[in-house]
mmCIF file of C-alpha atoms and ligand atoms in Angstrom:
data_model
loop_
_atom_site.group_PDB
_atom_site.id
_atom_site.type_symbol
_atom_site.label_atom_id
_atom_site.label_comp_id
_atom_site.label_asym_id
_atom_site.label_seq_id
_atom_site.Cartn_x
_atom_site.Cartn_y
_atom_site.Cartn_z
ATOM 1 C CA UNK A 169 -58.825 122.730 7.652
ATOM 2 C CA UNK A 170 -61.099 120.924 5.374
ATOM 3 C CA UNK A 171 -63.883 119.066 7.630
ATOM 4 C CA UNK A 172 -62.539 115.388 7.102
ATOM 5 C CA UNK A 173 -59.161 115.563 7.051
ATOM 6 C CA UNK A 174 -57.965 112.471 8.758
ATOM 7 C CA UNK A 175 -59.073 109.275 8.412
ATOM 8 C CA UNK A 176 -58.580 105.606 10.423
ATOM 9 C CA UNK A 177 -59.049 102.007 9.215
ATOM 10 C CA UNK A 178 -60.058 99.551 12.210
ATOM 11 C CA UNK A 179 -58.623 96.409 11.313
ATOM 12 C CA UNK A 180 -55.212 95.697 8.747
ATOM 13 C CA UNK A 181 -56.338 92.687 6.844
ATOM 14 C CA UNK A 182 -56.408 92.882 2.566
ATOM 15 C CA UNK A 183 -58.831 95.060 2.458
ATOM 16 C CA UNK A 184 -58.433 97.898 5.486
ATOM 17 C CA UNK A 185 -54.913 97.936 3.991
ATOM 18 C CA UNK A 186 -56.045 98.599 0.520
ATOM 19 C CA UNK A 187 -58.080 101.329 1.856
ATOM 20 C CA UNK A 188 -55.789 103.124 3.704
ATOM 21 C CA UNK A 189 -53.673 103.482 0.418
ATOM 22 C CA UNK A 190 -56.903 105.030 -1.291
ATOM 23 C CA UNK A 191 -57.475 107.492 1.683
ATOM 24 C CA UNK A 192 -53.121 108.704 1.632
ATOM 25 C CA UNK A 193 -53.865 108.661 -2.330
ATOM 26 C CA UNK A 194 -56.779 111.287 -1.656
ATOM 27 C CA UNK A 195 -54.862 113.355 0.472
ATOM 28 C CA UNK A 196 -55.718 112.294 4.255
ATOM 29 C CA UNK A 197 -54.130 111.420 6.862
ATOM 30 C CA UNK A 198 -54.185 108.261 7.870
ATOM 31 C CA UNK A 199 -53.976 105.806 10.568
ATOM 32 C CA UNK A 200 -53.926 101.985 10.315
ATOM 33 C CA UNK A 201 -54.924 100.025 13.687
ATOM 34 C CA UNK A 202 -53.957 96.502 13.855
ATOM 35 C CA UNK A 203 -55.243 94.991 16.803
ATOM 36 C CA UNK A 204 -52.387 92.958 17.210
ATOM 37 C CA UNK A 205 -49.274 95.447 18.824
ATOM 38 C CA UNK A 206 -46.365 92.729 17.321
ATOM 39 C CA UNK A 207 -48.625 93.175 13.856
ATOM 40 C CA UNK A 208 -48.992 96.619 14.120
ATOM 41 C CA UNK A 209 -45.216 97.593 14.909
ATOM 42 C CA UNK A 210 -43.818 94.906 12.002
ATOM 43 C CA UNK A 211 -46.088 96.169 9.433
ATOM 44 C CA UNK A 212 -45.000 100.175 10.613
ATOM 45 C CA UNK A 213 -41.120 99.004 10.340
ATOM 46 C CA UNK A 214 -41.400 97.203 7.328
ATOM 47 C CA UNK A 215 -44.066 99.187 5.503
ATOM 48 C CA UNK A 216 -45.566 95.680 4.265
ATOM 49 C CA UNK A 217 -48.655 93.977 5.567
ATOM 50 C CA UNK A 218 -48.189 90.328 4.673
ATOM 51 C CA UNK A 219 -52.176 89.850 4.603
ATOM 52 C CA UNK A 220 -51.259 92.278 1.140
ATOM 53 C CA UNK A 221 -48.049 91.196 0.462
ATOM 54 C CA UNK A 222 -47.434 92.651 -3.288
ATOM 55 C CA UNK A 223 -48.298 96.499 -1.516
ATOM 56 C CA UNK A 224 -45.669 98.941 -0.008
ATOM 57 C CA UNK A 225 -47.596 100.964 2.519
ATOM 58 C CA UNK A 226 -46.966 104.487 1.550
ATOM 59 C CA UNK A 227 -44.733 106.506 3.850
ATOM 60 C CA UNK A 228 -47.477 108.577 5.392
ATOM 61 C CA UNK A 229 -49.695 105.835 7.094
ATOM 62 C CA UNK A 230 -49.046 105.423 10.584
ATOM 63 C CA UNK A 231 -49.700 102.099 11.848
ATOM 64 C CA UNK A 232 -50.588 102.005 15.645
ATOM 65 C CA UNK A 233 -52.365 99.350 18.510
ATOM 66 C CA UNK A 234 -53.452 102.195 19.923
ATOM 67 C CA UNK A 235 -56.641 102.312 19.774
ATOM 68 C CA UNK A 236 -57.793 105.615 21.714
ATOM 69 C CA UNK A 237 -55.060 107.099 18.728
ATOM 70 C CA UNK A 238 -57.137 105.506 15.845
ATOM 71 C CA UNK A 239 -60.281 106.753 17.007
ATOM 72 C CA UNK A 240 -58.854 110.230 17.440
ATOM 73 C CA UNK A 241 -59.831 111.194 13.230
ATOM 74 C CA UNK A 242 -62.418 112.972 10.913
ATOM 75 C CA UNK A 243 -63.859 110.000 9.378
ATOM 76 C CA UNK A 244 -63.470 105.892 10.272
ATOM 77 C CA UNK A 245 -63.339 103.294 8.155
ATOM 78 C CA UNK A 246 -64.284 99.942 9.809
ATOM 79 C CA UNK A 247 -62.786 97.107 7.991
ATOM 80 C CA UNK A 248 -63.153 94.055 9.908
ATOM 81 C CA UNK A 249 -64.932 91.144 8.737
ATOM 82 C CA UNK A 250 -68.644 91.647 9.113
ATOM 83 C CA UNK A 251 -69.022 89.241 12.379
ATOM 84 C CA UNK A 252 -66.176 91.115 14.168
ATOM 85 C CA UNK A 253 -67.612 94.276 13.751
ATOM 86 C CA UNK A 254 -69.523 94.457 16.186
ATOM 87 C CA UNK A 255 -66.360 93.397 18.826
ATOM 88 C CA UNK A 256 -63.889 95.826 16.450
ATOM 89 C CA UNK A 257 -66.476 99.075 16.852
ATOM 90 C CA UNK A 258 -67.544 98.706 20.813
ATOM 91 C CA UNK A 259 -63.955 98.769 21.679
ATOM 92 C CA UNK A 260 -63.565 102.160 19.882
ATOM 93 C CA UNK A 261 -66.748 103.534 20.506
ATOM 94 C CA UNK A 262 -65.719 104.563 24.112
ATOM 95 C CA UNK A 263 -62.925 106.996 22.344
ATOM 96 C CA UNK A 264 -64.818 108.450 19.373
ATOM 97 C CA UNK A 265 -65.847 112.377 19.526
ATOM 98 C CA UNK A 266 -69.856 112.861 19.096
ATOM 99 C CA UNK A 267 -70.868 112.262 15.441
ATOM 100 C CA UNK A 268 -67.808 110.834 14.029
ATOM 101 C CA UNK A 269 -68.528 109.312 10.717
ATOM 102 C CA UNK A 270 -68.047 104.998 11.556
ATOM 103 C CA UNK A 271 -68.003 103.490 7.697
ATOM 104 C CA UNK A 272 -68.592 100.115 7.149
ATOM 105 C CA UNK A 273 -66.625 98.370 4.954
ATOM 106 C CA UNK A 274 -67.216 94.490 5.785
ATOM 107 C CA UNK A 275 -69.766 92.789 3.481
ATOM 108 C CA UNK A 276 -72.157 90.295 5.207
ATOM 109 C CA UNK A 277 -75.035 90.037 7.956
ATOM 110 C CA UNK A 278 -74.209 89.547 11.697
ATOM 111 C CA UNK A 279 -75.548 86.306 13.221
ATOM 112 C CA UNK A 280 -78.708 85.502 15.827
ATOM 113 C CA UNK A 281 -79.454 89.513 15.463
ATOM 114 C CA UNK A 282 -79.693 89.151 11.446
ATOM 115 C CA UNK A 283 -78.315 92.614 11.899
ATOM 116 C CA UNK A 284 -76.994 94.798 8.752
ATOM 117 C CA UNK A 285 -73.371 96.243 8.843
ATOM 118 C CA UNK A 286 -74.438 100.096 9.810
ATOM 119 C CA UNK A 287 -77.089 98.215 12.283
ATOM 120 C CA UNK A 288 -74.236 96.980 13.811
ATOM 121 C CA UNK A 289 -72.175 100.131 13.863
ATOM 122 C CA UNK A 290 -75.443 102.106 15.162
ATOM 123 C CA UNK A 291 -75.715 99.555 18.340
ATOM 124 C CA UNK A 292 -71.883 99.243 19.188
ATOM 125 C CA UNK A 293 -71.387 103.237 18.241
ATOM 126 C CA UNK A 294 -74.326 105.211 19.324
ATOM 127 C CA UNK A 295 -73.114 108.393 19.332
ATOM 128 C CA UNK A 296 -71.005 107.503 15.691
ATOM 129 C CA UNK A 297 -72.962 107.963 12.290
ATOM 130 C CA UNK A 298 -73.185 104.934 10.550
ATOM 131 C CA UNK A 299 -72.382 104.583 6.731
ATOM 132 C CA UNK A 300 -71.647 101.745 4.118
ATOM 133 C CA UNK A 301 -69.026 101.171 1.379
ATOM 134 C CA UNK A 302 -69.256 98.707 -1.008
ATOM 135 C CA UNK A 303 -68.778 97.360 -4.411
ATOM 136 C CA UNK A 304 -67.080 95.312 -7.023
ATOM 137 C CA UNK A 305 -63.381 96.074 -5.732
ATOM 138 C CA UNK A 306 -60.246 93.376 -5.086
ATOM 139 C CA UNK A 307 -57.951 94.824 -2.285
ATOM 140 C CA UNK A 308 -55.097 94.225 -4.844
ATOM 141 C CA UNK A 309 -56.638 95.847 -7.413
ATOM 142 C CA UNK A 310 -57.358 98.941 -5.327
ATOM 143 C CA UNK A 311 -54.033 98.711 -3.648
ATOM 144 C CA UNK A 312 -52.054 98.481 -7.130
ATOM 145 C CA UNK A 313 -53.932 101.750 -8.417
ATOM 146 C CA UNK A 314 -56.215 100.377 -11.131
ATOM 147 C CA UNK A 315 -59.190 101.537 -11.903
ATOM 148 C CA UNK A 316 -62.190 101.164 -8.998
ATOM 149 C CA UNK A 317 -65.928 102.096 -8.595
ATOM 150 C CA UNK A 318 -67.663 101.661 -5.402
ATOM 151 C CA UNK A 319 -71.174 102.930 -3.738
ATOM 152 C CA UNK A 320 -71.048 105.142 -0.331
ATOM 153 C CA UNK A 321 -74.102 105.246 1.550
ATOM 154 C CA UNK A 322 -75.336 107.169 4.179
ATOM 155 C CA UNK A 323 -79.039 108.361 5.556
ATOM 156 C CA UNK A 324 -77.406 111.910 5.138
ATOM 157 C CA UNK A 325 -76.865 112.083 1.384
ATOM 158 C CA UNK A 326 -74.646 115.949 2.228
ATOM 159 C CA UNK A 327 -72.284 113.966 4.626
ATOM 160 C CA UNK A 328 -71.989 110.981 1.650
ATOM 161 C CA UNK A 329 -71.094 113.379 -0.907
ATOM 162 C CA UNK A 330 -68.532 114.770 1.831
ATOM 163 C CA UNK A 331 -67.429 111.534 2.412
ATOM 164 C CA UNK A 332 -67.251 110.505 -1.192
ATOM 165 C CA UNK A 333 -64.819 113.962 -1.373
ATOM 166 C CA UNK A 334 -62.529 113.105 1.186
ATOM 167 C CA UNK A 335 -62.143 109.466 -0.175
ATOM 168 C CA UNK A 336 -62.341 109.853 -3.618
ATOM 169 C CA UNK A 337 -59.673 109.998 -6.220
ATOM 170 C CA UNK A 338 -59.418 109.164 -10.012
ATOM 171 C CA UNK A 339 -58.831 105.651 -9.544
ATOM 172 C CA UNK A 340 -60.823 104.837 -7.158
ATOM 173 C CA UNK A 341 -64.720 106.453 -7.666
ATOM 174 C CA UNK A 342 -67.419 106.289 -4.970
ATOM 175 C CA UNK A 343 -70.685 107.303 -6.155
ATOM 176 C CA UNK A 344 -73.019 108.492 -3.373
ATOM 177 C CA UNK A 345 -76.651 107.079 -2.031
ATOM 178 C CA UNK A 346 -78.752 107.321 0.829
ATOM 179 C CA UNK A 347 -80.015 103.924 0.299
ATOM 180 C CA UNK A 348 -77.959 101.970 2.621
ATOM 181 C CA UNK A 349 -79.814 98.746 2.968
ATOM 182 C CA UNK A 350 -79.544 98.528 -1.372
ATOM 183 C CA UNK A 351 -75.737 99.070 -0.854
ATOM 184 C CA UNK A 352 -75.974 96.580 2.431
ATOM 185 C CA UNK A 353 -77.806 93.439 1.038
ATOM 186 C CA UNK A 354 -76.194 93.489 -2.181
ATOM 187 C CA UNK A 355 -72.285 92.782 -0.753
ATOM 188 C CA UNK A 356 -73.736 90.736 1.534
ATOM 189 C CA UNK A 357 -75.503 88.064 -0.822
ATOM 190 C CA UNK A 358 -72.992 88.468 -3.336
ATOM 191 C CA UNK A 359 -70.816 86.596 -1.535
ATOM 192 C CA UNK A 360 -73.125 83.834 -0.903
ATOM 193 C CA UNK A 361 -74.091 83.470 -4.567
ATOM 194 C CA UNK A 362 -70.047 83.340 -6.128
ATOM 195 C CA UNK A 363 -69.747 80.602 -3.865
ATOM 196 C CA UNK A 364 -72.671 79.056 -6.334
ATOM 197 C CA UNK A 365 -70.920 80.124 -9.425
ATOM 198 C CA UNK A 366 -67.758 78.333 -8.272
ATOM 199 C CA UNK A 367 -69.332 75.610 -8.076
ATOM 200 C CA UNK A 368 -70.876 75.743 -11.485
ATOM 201 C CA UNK A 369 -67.313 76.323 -12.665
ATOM 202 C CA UNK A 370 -65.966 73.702 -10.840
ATOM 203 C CA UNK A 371 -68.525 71.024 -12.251
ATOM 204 C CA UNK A 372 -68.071 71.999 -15.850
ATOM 205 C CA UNK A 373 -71.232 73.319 -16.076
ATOM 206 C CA UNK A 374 -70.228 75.711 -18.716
ATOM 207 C CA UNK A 375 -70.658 79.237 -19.144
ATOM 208 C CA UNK A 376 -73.984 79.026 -20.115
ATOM 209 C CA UNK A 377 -74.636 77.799 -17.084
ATOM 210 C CA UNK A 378 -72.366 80.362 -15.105
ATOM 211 C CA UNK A 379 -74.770 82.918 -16.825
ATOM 212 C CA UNK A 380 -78.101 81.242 -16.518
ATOM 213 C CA UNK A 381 -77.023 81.130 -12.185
ATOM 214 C CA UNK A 382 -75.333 85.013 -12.298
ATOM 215 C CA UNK A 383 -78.918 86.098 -13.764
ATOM 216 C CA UNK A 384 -80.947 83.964 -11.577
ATOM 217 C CA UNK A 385 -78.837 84.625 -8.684
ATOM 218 C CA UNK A 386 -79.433 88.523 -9.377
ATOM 219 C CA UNK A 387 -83.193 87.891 -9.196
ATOM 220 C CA UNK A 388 -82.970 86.616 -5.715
ATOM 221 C CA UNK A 389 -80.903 89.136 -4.445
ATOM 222 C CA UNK A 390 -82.732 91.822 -5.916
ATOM 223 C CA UNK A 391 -86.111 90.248 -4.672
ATOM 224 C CA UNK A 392 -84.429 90.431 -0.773
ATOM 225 C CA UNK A 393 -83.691 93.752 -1.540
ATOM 226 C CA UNK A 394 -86.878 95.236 -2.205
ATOM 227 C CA UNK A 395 -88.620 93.016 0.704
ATOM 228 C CA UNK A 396 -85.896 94.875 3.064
ATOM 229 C CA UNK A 397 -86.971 97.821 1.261
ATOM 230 C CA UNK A 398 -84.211 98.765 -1.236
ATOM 231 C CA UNK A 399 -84.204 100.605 -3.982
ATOM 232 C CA UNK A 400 -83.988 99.016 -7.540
ATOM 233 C CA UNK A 401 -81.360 101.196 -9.284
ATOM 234 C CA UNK A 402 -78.931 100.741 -5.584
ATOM 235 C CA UNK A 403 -79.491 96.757 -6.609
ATOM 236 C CA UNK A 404 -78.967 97.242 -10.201
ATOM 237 C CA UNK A 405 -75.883 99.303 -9.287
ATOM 238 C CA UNK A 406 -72.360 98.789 -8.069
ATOM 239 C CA UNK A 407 -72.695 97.552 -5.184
ATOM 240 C CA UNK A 408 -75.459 95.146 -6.326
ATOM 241 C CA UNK A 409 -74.890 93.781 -9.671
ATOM 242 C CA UNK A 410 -71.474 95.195 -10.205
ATOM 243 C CA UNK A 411 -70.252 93.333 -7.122
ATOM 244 C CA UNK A 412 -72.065 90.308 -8.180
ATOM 245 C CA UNK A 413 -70.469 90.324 -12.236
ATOM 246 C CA UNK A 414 -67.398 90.868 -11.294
ATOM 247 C CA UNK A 415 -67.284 88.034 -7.846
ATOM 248 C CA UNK A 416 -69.216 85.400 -10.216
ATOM 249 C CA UNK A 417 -66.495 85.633 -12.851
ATOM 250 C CA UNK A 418 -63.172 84.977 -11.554
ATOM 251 C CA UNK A 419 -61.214 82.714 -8.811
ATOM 252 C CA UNK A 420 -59.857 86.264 -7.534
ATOM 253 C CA UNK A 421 -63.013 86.208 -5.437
ATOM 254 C CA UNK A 422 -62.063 84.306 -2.533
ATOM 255 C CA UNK A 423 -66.017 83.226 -2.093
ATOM 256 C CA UNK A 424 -66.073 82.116 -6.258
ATOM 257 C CA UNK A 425 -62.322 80.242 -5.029
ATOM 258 C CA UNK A 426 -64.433 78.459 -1.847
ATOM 259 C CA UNK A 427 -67.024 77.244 -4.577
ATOM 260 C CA UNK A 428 -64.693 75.988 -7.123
ATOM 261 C CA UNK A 429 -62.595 73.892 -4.857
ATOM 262 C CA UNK A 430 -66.128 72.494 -3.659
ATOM 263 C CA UNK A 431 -67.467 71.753 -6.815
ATOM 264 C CA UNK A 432 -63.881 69.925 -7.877
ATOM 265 C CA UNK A 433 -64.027 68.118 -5.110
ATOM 266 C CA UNK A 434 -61.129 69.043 -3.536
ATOM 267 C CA UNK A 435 -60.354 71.240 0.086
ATOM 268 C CA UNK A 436 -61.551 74.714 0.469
ATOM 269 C CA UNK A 437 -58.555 77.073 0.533
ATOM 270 C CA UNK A 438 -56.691 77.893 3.874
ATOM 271 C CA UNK A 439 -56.750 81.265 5.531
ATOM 272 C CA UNK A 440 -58.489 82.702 3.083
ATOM 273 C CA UNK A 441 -61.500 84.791 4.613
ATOM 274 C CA UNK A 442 -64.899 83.556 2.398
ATOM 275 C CA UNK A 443 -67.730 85.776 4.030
ATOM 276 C CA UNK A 444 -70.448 84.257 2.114
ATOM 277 C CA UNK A 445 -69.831 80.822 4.124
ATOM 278 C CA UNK A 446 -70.623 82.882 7.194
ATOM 279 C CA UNK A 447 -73.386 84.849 5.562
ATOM 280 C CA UNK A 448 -75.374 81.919 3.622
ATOM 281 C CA UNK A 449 -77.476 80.605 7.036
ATOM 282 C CA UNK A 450 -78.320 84.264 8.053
ATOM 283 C CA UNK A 451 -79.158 85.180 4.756
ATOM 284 C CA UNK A 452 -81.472 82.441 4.147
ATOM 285 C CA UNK A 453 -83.225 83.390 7.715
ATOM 286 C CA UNK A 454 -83.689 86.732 6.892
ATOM 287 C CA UNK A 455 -85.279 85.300 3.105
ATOM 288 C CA UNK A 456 -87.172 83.070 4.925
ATOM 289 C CA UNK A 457 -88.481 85.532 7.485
ATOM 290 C CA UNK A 458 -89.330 88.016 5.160
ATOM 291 C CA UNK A 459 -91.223 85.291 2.787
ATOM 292 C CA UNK A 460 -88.708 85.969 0.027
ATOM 293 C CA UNK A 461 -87.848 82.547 -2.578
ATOM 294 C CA UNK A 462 -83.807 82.134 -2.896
ATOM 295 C CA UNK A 463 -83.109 78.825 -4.155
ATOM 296 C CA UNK A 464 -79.589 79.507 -5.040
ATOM 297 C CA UNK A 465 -78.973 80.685 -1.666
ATOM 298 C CA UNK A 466 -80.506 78.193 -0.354
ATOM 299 C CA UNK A 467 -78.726 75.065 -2.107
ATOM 300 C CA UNK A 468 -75.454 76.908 -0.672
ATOM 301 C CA UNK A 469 -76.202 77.557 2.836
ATOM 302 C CA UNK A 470 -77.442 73.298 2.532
ATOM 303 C CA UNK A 471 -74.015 72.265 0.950
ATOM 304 C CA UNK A 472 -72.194 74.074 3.406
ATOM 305 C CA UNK A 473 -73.575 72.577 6.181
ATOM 306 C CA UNK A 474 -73.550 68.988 4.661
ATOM 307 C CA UNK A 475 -77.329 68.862 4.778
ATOM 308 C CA UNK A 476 -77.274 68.361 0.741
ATOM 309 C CA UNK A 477 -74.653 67.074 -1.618
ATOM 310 C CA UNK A 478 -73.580 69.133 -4.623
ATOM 311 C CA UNK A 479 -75.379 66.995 -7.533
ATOM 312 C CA UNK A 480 -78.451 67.240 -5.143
ATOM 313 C CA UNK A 481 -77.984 70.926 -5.115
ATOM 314 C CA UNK A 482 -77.630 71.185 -8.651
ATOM 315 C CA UNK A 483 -80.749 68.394 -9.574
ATOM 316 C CA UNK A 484 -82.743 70.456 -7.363
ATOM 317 C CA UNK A 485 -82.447 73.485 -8.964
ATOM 318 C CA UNK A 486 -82.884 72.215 -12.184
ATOM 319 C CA UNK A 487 -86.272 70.362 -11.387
ATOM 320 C CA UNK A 488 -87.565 73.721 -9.974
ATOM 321 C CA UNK A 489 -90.970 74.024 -11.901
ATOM 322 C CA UNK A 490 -91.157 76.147 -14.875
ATOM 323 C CA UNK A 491 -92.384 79.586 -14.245
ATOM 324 C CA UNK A 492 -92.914 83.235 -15.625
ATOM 325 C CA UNK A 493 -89.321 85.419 -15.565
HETATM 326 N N1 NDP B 290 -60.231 91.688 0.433
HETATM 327 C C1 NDP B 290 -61.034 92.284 -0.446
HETATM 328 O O1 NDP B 290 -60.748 92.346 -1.655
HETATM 329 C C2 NDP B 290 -62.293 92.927 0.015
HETATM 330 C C3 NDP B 290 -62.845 92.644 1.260
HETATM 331 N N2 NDP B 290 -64.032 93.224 1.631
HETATM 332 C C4 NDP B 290 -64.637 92.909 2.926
HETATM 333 O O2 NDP B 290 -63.814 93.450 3.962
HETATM 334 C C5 NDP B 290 -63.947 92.649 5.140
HETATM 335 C C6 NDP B 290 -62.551 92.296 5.631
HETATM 336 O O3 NDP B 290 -61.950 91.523 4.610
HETATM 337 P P1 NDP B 290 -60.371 91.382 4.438
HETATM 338 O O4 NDP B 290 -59.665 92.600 4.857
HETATM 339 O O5 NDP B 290 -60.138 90.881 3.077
HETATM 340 O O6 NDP B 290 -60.064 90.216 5.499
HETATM 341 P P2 NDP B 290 -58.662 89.756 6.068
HETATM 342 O O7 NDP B 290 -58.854 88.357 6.515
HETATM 343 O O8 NDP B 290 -57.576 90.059 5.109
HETATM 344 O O9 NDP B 290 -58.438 90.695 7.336
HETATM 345 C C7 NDP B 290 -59.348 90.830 8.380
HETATM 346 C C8 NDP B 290 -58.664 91.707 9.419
HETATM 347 O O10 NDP B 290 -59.620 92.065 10.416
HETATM 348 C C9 NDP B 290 -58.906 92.098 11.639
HETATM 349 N N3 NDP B 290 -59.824 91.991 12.768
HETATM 350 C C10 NDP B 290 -60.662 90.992 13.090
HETATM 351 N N4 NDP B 290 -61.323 91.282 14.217
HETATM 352 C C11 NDP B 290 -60.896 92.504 14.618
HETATM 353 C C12 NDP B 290 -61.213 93.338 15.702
HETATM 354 N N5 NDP B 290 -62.115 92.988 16.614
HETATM 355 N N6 NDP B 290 -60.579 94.522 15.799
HETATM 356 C C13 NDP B 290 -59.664 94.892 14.883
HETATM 357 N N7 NDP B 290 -59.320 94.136 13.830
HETATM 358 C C14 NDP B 290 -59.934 92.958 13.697
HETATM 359 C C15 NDP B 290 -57.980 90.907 11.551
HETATM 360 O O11 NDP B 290 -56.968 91.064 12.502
HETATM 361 P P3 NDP B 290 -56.050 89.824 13.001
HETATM 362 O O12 NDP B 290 -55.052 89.640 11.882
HETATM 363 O O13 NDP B 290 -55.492 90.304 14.274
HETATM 364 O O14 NDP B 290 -56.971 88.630 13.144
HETATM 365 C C16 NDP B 290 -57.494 91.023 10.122
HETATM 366 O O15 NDP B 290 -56.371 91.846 10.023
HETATM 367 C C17 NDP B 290 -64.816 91.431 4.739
HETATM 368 O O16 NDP B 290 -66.126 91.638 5.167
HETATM 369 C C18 NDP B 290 -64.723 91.413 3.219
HETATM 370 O O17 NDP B 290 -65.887 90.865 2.626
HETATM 371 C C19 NDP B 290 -64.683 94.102 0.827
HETATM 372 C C20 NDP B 290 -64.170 94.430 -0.400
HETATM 373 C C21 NDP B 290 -62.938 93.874 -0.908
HETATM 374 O O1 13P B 291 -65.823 91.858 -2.190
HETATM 375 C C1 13P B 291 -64.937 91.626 -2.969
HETATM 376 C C2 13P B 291 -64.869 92.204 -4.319
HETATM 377 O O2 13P B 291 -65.788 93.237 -4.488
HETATM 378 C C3 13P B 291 -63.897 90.649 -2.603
HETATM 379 O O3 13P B 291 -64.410 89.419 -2.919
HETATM 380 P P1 13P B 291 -63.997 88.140 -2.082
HETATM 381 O O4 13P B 291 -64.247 88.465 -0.636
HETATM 382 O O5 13P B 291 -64.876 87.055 -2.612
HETATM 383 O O6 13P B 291 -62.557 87.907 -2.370
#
């Protein structure tokens, strides 16, 4: 039997769902845990999760509470969002064999420990082996079939190709690293900067504007990155700029959706997770610890928590003073 043959998914929201289609679709087998058992045995009977309503699970996945069950595979994919994870991973940490593979697939940075994702894993799974996946990737898209690209990371670059081999399939592409803090800090400040470019679209900015903030925005990420010592091509890749091209551009992202309703003025959506509200204070703590400039950031994580309007924001980032690109 091929070494990772089986494969669970901790946590059935959008996203775990979508990704236990692409592991059936490359041949596992695979397990869905929903924490919830009522959850769990609905979305078993009627093959539909209604956090990914349009998607019929295929006939394969088995959907289980159990946790003990899900932690009984070759590889696990933990797809909770990033300030669960710590919660989702200690509860199945107790029934993982030595040296199970624990993937991370939530993007953000844990609060008060300013922890990354695999940090997280590595604490609440000590015997697991922590990687990352992440990229520029809609659940539905991924879920429907079309055409994805993602970044794997893990210190081990053998075990990420092997992982990127059990996963893989022609519509959905991982690409292998070892550089897991690149692949880590770009999903997680992604999310903080669509919020920004949702609220340049929502103020009729324009999109020279929405381009002038993308770029900028891709300058302070990158700048974190190689503080937290990242590599540039890992930033410059998928899960760096891709993520942040494709989440800046369209109301799909639930984060650019968050910033649009702020900048019109109106409510943010309801029950829609946007991780880059949760991530924007952390992220500007781990800037400002590591003596990195992120404006952008900045003026979100301040709007958010109502310590600056939006046309303050906005004035104060375009009185910055003039200086070298
Ligand atoms: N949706 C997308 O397109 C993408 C999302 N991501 C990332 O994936 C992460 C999850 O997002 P998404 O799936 O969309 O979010 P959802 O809100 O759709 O789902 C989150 C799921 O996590 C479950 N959960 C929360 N805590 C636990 C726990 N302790 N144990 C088990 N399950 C738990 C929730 O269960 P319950 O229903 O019981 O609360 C819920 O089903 C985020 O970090 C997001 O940024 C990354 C790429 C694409
Ligand atoms: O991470 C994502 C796309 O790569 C999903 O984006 P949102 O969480 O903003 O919807």
């Amino acid at each position: 039997m091929p070494a990772h043959m089986s494969v669970s998914v901790i946590g059935a929201g959008a996203w775990g769902t979508a990704l236990a289609e692409v592991a059936a679709r490359a041949g596992r087998k695979v397990t869905l845990y929903a924490r919830n058992a009522e959850h769990a045995a609905q979305i078993e009977a009627t093959r539909i999760n209604p956090k990914l309503a349009g998607v019929r699970l295929q006939p394969s996945i088995a959907v289980t509470s159990d946790i003990a069950a899900a932690a009984r595979a070759d590889i696990i994919l933990a797809v909770t969002p990033a300030q669960h994870l710590r919660a989702a991973v200690g509860h199945l940490a107790p029934h993982l064999a030595p040296a199970t593979p624990v993937i991370a697939c939530a993007k953000g940075i844990e609060h008060g420990t300013h922890k990354f994702m695999t940090e997280v894993v590595a604490e609440a799974a000590p015997r697991a082996v922590p990687a990352i996946l992440s990229g520029p990737s809609f659940a539905d898209d991924v879920a429907r079939g079309l055409p994805t690209a993602v970044t794997l990371a893990t210190g081990d670059e053998e075990l990420a190709r092997a992982l990127v081999q059990a996963l893989g399939s022609a519509t959905f592409r991982p690409y292998h690293t070892s550089d897991v803090r690149g692949v880590e800090i770009g999903g997680a400040a992604k999310n903080v900067l669509a919020i920004a470019a949702g609220i340049v679209v929502g103020k009729n900015l324009g999109a020279s504007a929405l381009a002038a903030l993308t770029t900028r925005g891709f300058s302070e990420l990158a700048r974190l990155g190689r503080a937290c010592g990242a590599r540039t091509e890992t930033l410059a890749g998928l899960s760096g700029l891709g993520d942040l091209l494709l989440s800046c551009s369209t109301a799909q992202s639930r984060n650019f959706a968050l910033g649009l309703a702020l900048g019109r003025g109106e409510a943010a959506p309801v029950g829609k997770l946007a991780e880059g509200a949760f991530t924007a204070p952390v992220l500007c703590e781990l800037a400002a610890a590591q003596k990195v400039d992120m404006p952008v950031s900045n003026a979100v994580a301040a709007i958010l928590s109502d310590r600056l309007t939006i046309d303050a924001a906005i004035e104060g980032l375009l009185t910055r003073p003039f200086k070298a690109e």
